[in-house]
Short mmCIF file of C-alpha atoms in Angstrom, two decimals:
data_model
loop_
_atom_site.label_atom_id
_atom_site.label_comp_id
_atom_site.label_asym_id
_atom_site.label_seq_id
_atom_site.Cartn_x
_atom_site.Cartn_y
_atom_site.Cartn_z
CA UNK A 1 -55.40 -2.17 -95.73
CA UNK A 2 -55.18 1.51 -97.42
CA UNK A 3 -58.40 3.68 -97.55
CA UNK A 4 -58.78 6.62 -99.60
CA UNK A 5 -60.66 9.62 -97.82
CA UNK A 6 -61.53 12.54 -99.66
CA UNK A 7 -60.18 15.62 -98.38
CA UNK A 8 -60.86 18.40 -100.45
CA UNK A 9 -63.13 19.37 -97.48
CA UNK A 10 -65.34 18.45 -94.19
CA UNK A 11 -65.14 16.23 -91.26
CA UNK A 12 -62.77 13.93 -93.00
CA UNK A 13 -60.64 13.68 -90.00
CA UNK A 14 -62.83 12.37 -88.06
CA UNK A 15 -63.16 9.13 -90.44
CA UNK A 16 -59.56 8.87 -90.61
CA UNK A 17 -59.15 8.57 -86.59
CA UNK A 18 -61.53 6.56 -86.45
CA UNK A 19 -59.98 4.06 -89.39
CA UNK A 20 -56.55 4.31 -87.87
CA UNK A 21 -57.68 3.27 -84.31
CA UNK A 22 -59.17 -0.15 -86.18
CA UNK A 23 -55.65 -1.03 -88.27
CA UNK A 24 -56.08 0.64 -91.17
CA UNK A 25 -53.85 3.27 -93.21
CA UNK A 26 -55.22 6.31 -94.18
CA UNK A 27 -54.65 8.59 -97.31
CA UNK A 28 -56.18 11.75 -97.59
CA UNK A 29 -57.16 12.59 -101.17
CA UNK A 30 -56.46 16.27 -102.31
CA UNK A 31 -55.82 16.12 -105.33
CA UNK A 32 -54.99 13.90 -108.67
CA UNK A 33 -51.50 12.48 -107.60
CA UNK A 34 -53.47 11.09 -104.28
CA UNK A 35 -54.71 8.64 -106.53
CA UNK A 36 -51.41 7.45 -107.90
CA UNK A 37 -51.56 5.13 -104.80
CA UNK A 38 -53.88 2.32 -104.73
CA UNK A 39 -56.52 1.53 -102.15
CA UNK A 40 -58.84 -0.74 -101.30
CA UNK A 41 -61.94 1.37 -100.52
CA UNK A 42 -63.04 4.98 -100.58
CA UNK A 43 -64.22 7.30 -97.74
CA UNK A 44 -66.83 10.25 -98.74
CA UNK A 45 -67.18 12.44 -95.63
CA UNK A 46 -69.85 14.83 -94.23
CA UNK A 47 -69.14 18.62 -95.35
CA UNK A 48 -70.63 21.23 -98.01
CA UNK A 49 -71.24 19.08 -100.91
CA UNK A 50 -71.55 21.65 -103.11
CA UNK A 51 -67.99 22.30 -102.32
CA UNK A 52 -66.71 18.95 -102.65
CA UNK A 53 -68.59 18.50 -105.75
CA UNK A 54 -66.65 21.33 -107.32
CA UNK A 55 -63.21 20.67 -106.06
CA UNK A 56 -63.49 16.81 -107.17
CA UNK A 57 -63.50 18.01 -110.87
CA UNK A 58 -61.40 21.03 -110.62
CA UNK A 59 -58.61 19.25 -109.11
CA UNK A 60 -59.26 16.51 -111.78
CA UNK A 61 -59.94 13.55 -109.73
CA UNK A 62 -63.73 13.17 -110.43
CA UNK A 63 -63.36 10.77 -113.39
CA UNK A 64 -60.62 8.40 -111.63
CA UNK A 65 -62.68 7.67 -108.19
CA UNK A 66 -66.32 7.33 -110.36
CA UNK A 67 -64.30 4.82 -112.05
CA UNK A 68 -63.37 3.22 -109.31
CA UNK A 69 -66.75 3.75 -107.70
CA UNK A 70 -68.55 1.91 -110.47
CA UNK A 71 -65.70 -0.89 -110.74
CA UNK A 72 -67.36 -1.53 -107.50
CA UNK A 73 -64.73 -0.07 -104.71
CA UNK A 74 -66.61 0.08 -101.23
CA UNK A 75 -67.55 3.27 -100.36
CA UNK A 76 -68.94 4.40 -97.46
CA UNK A 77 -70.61 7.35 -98.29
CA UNK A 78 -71.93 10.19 -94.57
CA UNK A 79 -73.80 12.77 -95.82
CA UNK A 80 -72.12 15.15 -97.94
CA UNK A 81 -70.97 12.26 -99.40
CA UNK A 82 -74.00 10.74 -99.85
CA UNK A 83 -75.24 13.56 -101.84
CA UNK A 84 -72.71 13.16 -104.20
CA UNK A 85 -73.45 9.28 -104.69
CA UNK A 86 -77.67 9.87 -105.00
CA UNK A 87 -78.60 9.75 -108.96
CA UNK A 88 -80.50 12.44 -108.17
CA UNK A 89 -81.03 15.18 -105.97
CA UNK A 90 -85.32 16.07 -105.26
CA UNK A 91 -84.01 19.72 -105.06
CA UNK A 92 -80.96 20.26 -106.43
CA UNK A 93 -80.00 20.12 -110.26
CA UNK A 94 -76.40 19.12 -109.78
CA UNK A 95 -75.41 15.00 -109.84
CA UNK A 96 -71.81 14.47 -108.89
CA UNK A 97 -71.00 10.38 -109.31
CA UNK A 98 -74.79 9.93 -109.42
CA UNK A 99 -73.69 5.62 -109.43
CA UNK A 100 -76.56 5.19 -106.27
CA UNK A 101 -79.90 4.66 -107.49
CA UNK A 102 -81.61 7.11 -105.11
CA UNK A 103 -83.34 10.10 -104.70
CA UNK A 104 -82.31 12.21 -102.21
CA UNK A 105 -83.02 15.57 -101.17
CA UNK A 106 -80.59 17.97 -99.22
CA UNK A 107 -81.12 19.64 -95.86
CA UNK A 108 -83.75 17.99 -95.78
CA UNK A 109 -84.39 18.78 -91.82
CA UNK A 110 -84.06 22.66 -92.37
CA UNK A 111 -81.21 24.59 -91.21
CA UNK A 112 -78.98 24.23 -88.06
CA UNK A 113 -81.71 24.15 -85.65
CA UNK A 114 -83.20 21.42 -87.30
CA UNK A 115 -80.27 19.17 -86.92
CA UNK A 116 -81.03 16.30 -84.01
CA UNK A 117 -79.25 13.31 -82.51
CA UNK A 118 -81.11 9.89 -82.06
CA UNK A 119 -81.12 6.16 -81.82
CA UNK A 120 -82.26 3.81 -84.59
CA UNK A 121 -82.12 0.18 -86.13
CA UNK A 122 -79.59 -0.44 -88.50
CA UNK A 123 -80.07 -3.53 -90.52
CA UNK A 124 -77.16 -6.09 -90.10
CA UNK A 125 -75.65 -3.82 -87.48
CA UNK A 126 -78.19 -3.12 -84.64
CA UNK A 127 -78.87 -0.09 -82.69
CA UNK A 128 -77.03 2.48 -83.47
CA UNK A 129 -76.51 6.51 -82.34
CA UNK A 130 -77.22 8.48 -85.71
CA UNK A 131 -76.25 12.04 -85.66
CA UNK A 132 -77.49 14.76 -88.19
CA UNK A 133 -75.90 18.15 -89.14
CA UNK A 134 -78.11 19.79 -91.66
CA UNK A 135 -78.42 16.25 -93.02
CA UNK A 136 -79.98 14.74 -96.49
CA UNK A 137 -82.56 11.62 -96.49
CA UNK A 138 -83.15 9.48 -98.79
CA UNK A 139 -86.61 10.07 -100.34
CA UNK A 140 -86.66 7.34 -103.07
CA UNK A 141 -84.97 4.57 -104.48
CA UNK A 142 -85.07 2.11 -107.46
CA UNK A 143 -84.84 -1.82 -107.93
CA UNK A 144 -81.56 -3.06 -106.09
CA UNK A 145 -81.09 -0.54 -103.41
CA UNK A 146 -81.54 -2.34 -100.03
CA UNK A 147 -82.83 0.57 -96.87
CA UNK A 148 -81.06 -0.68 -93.76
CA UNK A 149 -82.73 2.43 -91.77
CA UNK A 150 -85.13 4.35 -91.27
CA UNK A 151 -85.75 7.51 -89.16
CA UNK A 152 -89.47 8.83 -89.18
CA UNK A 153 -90.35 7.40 -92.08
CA UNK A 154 -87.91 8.26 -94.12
CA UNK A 155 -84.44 6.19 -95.28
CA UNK A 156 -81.79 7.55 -94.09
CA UNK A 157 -79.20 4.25 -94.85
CA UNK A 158 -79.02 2.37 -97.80
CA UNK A 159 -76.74 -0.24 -99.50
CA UNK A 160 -76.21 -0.73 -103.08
CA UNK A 161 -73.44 -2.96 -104.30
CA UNK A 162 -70.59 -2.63 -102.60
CA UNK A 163 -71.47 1.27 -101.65
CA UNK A 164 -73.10 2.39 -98.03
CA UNK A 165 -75.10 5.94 -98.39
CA UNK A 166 -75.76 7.41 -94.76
CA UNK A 167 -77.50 10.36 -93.82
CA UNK A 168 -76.47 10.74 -90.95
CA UNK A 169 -72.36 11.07 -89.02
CA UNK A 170 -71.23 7.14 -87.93
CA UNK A 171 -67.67 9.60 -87.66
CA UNK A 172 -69.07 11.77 -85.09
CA UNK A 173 -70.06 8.94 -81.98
CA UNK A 174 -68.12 6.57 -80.06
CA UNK A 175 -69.50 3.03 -82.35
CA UNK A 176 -67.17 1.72 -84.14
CA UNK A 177 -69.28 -0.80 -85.75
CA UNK A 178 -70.25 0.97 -89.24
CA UNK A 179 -67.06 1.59 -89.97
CA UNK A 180 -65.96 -1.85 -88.93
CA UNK A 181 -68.36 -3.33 -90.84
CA UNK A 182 -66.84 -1.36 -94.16
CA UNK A 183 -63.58 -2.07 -93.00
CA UNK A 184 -64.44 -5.72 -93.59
CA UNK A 185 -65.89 -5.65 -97.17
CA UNK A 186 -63.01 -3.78 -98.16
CA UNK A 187 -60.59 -6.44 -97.10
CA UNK A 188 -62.82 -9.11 -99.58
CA UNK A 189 -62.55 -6.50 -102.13
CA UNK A 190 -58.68 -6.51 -102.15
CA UNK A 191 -58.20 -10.15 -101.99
CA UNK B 1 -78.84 25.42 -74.74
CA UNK B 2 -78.77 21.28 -73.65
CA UNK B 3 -75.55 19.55 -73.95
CA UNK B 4 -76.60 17.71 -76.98
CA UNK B 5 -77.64 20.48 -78.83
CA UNK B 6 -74.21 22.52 -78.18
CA UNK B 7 -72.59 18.88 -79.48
CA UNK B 8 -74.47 19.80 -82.75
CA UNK B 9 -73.79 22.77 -82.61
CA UNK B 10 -70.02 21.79 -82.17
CA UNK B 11 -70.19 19.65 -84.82
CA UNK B 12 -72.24 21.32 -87.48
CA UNK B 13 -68.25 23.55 -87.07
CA UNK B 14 -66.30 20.62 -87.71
CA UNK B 15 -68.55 19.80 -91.29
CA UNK B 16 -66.97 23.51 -92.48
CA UNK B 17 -63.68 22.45 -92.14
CA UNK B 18 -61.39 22.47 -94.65
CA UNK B 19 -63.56 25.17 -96.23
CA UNK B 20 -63.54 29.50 -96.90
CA UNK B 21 -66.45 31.12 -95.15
CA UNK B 22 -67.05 34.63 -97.10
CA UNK B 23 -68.43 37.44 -96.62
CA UNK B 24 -71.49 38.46 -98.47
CA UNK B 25 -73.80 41.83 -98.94
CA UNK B 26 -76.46 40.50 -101.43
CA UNK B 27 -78.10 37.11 -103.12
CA UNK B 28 -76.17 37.60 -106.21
CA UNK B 29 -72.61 37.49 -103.85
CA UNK B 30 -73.98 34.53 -102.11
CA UNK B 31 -74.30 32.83 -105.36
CA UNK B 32 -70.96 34.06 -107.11
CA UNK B 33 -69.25 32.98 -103.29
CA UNK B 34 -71.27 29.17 -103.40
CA UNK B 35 -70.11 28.90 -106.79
CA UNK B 36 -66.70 29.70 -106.00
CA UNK B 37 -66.71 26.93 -103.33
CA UNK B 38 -67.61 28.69 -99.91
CA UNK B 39 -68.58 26.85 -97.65
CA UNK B 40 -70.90 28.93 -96.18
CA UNK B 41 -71.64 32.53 -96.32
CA UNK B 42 -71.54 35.45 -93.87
CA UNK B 43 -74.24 37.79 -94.58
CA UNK B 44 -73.86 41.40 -94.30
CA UNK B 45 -75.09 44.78 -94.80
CA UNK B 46 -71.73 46.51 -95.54
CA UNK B 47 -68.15 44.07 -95.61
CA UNK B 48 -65.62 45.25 -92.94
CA UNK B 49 -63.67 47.39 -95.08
CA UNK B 50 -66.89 49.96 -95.82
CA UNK B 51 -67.70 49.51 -92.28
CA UNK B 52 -64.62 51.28 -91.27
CA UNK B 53 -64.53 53.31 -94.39
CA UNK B 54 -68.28 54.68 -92.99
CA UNK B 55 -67.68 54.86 -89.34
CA UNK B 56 -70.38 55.48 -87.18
CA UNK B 57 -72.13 52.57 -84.86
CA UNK B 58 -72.30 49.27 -87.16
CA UNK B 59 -75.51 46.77 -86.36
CA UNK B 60 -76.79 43.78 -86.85
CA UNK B 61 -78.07 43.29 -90.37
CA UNK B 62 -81.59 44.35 -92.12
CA UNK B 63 -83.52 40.68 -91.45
CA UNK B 64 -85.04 41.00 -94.49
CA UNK B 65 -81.71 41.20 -96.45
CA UNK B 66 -80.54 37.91 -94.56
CA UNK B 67 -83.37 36.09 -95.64
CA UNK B 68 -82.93 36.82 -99.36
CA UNK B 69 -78.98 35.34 -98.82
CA UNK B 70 -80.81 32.09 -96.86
CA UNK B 71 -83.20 31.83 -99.63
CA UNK B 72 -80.36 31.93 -102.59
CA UNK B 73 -77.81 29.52 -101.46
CA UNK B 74 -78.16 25.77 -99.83
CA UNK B 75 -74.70 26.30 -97.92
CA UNK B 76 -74.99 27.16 -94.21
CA UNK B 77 -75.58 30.88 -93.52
CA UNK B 78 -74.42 33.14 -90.88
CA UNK B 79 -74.67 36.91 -89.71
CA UNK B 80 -73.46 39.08 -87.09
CA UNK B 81 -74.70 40.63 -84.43
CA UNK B 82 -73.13 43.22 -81.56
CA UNK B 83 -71.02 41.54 -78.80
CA UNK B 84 -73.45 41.88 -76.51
CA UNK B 85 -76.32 42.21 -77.86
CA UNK B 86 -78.58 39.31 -76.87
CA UNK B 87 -81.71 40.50 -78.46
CA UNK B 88 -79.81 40.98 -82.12
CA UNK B 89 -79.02 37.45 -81.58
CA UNK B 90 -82.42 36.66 -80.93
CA UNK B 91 -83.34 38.50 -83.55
CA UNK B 92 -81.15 36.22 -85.98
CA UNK B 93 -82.47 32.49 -83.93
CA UNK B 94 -86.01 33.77 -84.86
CA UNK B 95 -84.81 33.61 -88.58
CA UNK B 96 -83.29 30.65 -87.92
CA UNK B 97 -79.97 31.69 -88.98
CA UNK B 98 -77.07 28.47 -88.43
CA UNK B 99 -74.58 30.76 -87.39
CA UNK B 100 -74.22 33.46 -85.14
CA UNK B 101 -70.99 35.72 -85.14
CA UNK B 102 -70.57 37.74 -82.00
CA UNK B 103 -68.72 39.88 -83.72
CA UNK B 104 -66.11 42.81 -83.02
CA UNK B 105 -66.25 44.42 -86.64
CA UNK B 106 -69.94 45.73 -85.39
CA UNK B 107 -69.79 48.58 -82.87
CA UNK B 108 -70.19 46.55 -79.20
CA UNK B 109 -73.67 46.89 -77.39
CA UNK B 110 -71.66 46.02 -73.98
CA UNK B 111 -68.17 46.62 -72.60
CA UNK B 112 -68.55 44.70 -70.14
CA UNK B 113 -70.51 41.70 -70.79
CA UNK B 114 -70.73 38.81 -73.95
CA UNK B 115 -73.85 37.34 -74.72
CA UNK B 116 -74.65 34.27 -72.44
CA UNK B 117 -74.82 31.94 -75.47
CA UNK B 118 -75.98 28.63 -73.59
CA UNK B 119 -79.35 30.19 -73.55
CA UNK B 120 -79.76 30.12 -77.81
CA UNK B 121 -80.21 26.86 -79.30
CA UNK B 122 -77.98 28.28 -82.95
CA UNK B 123 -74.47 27.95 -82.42
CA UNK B 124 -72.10 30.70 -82.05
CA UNK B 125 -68.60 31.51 -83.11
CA UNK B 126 -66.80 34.17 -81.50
CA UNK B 127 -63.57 36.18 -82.24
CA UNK B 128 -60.37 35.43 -79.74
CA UNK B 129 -56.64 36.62 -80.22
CA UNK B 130 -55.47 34.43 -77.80
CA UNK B 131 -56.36 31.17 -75.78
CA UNK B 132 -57.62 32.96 -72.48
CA UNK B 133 -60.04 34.82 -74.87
CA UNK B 134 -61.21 31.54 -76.99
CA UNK B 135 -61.71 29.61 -73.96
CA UNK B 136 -63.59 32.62 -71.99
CA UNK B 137 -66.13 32.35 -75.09
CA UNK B 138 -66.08 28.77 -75.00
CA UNK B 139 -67.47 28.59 -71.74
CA UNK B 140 -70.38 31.20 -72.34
CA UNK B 141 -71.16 28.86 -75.45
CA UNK B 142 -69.63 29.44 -78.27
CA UNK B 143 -68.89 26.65 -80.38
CA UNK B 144 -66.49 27.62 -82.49
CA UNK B 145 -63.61 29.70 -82.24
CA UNK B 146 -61.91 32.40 -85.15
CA UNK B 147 -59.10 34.98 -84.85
CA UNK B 148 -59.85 38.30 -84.79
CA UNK B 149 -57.35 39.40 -87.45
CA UNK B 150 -58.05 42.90 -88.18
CA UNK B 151 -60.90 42.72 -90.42
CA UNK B 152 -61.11 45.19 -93.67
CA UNK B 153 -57.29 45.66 -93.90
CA UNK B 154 -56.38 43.02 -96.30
CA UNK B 155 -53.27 43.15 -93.33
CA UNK B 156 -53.07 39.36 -92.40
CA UNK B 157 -50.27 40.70 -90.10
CA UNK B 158 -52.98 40.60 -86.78
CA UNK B 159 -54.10 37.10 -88.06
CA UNK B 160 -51.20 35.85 -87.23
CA UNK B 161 -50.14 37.03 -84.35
CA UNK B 162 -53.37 35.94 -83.00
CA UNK B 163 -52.91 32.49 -84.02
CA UNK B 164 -49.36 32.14 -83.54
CA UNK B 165 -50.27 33.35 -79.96
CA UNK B 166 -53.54 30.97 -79.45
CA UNK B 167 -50.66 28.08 -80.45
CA UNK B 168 -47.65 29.29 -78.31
CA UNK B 169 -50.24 29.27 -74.94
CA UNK B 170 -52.02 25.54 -76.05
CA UNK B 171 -48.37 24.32 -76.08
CA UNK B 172 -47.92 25.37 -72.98
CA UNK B 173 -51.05 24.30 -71.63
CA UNK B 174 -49.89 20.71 -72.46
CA UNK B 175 -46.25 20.85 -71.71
CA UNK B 176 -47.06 21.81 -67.88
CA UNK B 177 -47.08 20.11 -65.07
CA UNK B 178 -51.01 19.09 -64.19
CA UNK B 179 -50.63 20.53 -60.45
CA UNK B 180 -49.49 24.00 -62.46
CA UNK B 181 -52.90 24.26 -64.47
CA UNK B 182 -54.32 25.74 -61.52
CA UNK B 183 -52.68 28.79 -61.48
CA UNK B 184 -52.66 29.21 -65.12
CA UNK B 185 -56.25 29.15 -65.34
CA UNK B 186 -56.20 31.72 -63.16
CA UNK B 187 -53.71 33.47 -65.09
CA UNK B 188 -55.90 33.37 -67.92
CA UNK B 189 -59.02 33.93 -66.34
CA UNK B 190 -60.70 30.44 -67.56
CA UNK B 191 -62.46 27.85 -66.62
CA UNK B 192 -60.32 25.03 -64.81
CA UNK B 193 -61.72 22.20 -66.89
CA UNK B 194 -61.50 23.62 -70.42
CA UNK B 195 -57.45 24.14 -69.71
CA UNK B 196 -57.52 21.01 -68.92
CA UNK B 197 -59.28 19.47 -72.04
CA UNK B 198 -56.47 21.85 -74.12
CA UNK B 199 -53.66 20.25 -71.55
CA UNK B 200 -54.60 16.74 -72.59
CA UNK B 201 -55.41 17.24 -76.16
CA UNK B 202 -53.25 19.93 -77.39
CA UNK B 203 -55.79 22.11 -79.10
CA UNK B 204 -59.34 23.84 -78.28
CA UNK B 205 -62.03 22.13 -77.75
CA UNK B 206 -63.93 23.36 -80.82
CA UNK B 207 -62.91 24.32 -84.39
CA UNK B 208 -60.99 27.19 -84.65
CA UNK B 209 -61.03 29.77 -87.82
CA UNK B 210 -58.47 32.21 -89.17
CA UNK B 211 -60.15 35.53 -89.72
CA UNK B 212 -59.71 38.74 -90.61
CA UNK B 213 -56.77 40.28 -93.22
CA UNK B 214 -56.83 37.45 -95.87
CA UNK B 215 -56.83 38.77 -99.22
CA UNK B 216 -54.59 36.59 -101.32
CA UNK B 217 -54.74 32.17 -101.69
CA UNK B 218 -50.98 32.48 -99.86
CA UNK B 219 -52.63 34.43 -97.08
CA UNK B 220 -55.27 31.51 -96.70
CA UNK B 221 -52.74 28.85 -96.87
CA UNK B 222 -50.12 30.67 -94.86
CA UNK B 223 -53.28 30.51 -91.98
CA UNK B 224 -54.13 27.00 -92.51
CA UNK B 225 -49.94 26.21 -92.30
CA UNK B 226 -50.02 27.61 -89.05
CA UNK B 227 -52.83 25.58 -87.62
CA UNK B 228 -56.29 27.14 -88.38
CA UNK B 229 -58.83 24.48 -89.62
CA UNK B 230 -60.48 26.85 -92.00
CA UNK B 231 -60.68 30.70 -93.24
CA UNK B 232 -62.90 33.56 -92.82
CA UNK B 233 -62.41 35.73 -96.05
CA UNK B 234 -64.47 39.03 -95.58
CA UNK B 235 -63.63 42.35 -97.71
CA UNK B 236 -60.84 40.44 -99.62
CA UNK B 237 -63.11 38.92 -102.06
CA UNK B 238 -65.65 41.20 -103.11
CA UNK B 239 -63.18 44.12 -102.62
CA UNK B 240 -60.63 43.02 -105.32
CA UNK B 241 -61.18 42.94 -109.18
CA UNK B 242 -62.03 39.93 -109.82
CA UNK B 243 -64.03 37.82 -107.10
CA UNK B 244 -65.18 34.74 -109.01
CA UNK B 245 -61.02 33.58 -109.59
CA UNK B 246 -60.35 35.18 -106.41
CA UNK B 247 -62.79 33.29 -104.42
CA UNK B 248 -62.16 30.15 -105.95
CA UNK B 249 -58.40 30.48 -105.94
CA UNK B 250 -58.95 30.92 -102.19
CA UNK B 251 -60.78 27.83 -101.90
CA UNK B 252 -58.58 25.41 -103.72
CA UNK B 253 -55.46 26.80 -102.01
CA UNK B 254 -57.36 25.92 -98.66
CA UNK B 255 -57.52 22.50 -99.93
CA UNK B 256 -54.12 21.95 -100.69
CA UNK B 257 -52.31 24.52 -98.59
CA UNK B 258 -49.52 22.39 -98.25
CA UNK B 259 -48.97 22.46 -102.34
CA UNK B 260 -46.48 25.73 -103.40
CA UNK B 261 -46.52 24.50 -107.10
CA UNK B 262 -50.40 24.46 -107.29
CA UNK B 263 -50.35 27.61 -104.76
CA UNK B 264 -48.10 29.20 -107.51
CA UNK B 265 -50.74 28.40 -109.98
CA UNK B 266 -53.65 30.05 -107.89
CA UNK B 267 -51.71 32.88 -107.27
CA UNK B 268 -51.36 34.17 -111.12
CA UNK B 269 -53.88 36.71 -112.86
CA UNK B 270 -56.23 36.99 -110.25
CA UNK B 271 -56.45 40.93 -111.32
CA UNK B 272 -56.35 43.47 -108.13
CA UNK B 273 -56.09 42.80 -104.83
CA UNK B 274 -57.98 44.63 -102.39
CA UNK B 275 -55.98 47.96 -101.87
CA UNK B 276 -55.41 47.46 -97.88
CA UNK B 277 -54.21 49.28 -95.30
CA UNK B 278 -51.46 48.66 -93.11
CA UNK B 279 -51.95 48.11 -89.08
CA UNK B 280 -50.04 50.99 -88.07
CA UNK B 281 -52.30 53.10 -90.71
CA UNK B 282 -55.64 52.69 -89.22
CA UNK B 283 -57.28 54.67 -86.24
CA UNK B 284 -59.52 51.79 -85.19
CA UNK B 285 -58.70 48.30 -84.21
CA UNK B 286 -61.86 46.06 -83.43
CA UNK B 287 -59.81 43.21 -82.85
CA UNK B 288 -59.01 45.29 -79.55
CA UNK B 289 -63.01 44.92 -78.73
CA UNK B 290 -64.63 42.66 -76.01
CA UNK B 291 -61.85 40.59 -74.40
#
């Protein structure tokens, strides 16, 4: 199975381990002939959003992967990438693929000293370790959008379609089981 | 500092990958640089090369000044203060700054001593030209590592060496014999357990920056070919005639520093670089303070 991870910038590394050690192949999207290859699901890692927001349309590939996005090509989405997912941003004017039905609002925690580690329930998963680095939540969403978390109150995992939104870094601890778990619906979407 | 906030810490370093960290004097920089595609900003009173235009003793930053960059951009935001000045960095935890650089460009509060970083809970990235340095740092806290270049030249030469160097010693850290890391931590005057983590995975144990010298999108990519993760760019932008197309030229060659057509397209129009001076021209070199 071939997974697309974009790598204009961020932790994207850190997926790509972490997909290789379970069987699949990575490649690392840069730029518009990346996407000459096909794939079976797409990877949207933690970084500056802002950023990655900018490079996905200056190196032309923003119109090919929302295509893909909305033809309904898991994504799992850690959040950076979740950012540029959300429909809307509480406090932020920019929408990137905007193809999630949520509202979500960045650095939401505050700066760096604001960014915490914890455990939490993951729906269909379990307990899980949940890191956050400067990280978004989730502060609304519409009809359709299932929350599989929550941390304090607020939703910091949701599922819509075939795409996962996470707050929080599944790339940055040990579990292998969110990724797994994406690993798996992108083998029914290629079949 | 606990061990799971220096993880953070650690980590909120490996989300900047990939990215250009610039250097930035006032709100309206910080916006042109987060347009542009930083990925976070440094904020500072004067850039390197006016620092060593000016002379004199170089401090931490006007508070007040940081606040108005924190209060313009979303990206992270990060100032310097005086290796060795631990109440500077206090100074910039109080304003809850995400980065602190213990910096060489200012003029050093201590010749003797860093700043004990474990006892802040912001992260820290320090300046090293070579591994002994980066893993002497590492071990007082930092958590994340950038050359020291020779900041405000535009020279990339010292960039270089320092990374090329920082490379050379990691591969021998690994190709050695384990019963020889002994005596090469002494040699280096580390830690025996953080030679060890670079003997058995080939590289530091935190992200590690190229800094100081890059001017041009070939100086940024030439850095990133040799191994750093990411780029500092500090006078380079806002001292050359155009830094909207410079700054974002910088950014997309980061991205795909691997790519000489597109790095041939970055590299056209982007008006004046900054002037420069050469290594052997200049009186000063802060990359020669705090080892």
């Amino acid at each position: 199975m071939k997974i697309g991870i974009l790598a204009v910038q961020g932790a994207f590394i850190e997926h790509e381990t972490k997909l290789a050690r379970l069987g699949a192949e990575c490649i690392e999207l840069r730029q518009k002939s990346d996407l000459e290859i096909k794939f079976d699901g797409l990877v949207l890692p933690g970084g500056e959003s802002t950023v990655q927001g900018k490079l996905l349309r200056e190196l032309d590939m923003f119109e090919t992967l929302k295509g893909e996005i909305e033809g309904g090509m898991p994504v799992l989405a850690t959040c950076a990438g979740l950012i540029l997912l959300a429909e809307k941003l509480s406090n932020d004017s920019h929408v990137y693929f905007g193809t999630l039905p949520v509202t979500v609002k960045r650095n939401a925690y505050g700066r760096q000293l604001g960014s915490f580690r914890t455990v939490q329930d993951m729906e269909g998963i379990g307990t899980v370790p949940m890191t956050f680095i400067r990280a978004p939540y989730i502060e609304d969403t519409e009809n359709g959008v299932k929350v599989l978390s929550c941390v304090d109150g607020k939703a910091v995992a949701v599922k819509y379609g075939s795409q996962l939104g996470l707050s929080f870094h599944p790339e940055l601890d040990e579990d292998d089981r969110i990724h797994k778990l994406f690993l798996e619906e992108c083998s029914l979407y290629s079949a | 500092m606990s061990s799971e906030r220096y993880e953070l810490n650690k980590q909120l370093a490996q989300m900047l990958k990939g990215g250009v960290i610039m250097d930035v004097t006032t709100p309206e920089q910080a916006k042109i640089a987060e347009e542009a595609g930083a990925c976070a900003v440094m904020a500072l009173e004067r850039i390197p090369a006016d620092i060593r235009a000016a002379g004199g003793v170089s401090r931490m930053s006007d508070p007040k000044m940081i606040k108005g960059i924190q209060e313009a951009v979303s990206i992270p935001v990060m100032a310097k203060c005086r290796i060795g000045h631990f109440v500077e960095a206090q100074i910039l935890e109080a304003i809850e700054i995400d980065y602190i650089d213990e910096s060489e460009v200012l003029s050093p509060a201590d010749d003797v001593y860093h700043i004990d970083k474990r006892q802040f809970k912001v992260p820290f990235v320090c300046g090293a030209r070579d591994l002994g340095e980066a893993l002497r740092r590492i071990e007082e806290g930092a958590s994340m590592i950038r050359t020291k270049g020779e900041p405000g030249t535009g020279d990339v030469v010292q960039a270089v060496r320092h990374m090329r160097r920082m490379n050379g010693e990691i591969a021998k850290a690994v190709s050695m014999r384990e019963d020889e890391l002994f005596e090469e931590a002494k040699n280096l005057r580390v830690p025996y357990e953080l030679l060890e983590y670079v003997h058995k995975n080939g590289r530091l144990p935190v992200v590690n920056f190229a800094a100081g010298g890059v001017a041009t999108p070939a100086d940024a990519a030439l850095m990133m070919q040799l191994g750093a993760e990411g780029v500092f760019v500090g006078s380079g932008i806002f001292k050359s005639g155009d830094p909207k197309k410079r700054a974002a030229a910088i950014v997309k060659a980061v991205t795909n520093y691997q790519d000489k057509k597109l790095l041939a397209e970055l590299s056209e129009d982007l008006g004046e670089a900054m002037v420069g001076i050469n290594e052997q021209e200049i009186e000063l070199l802060m990359a020669e303070r705090g080892k």
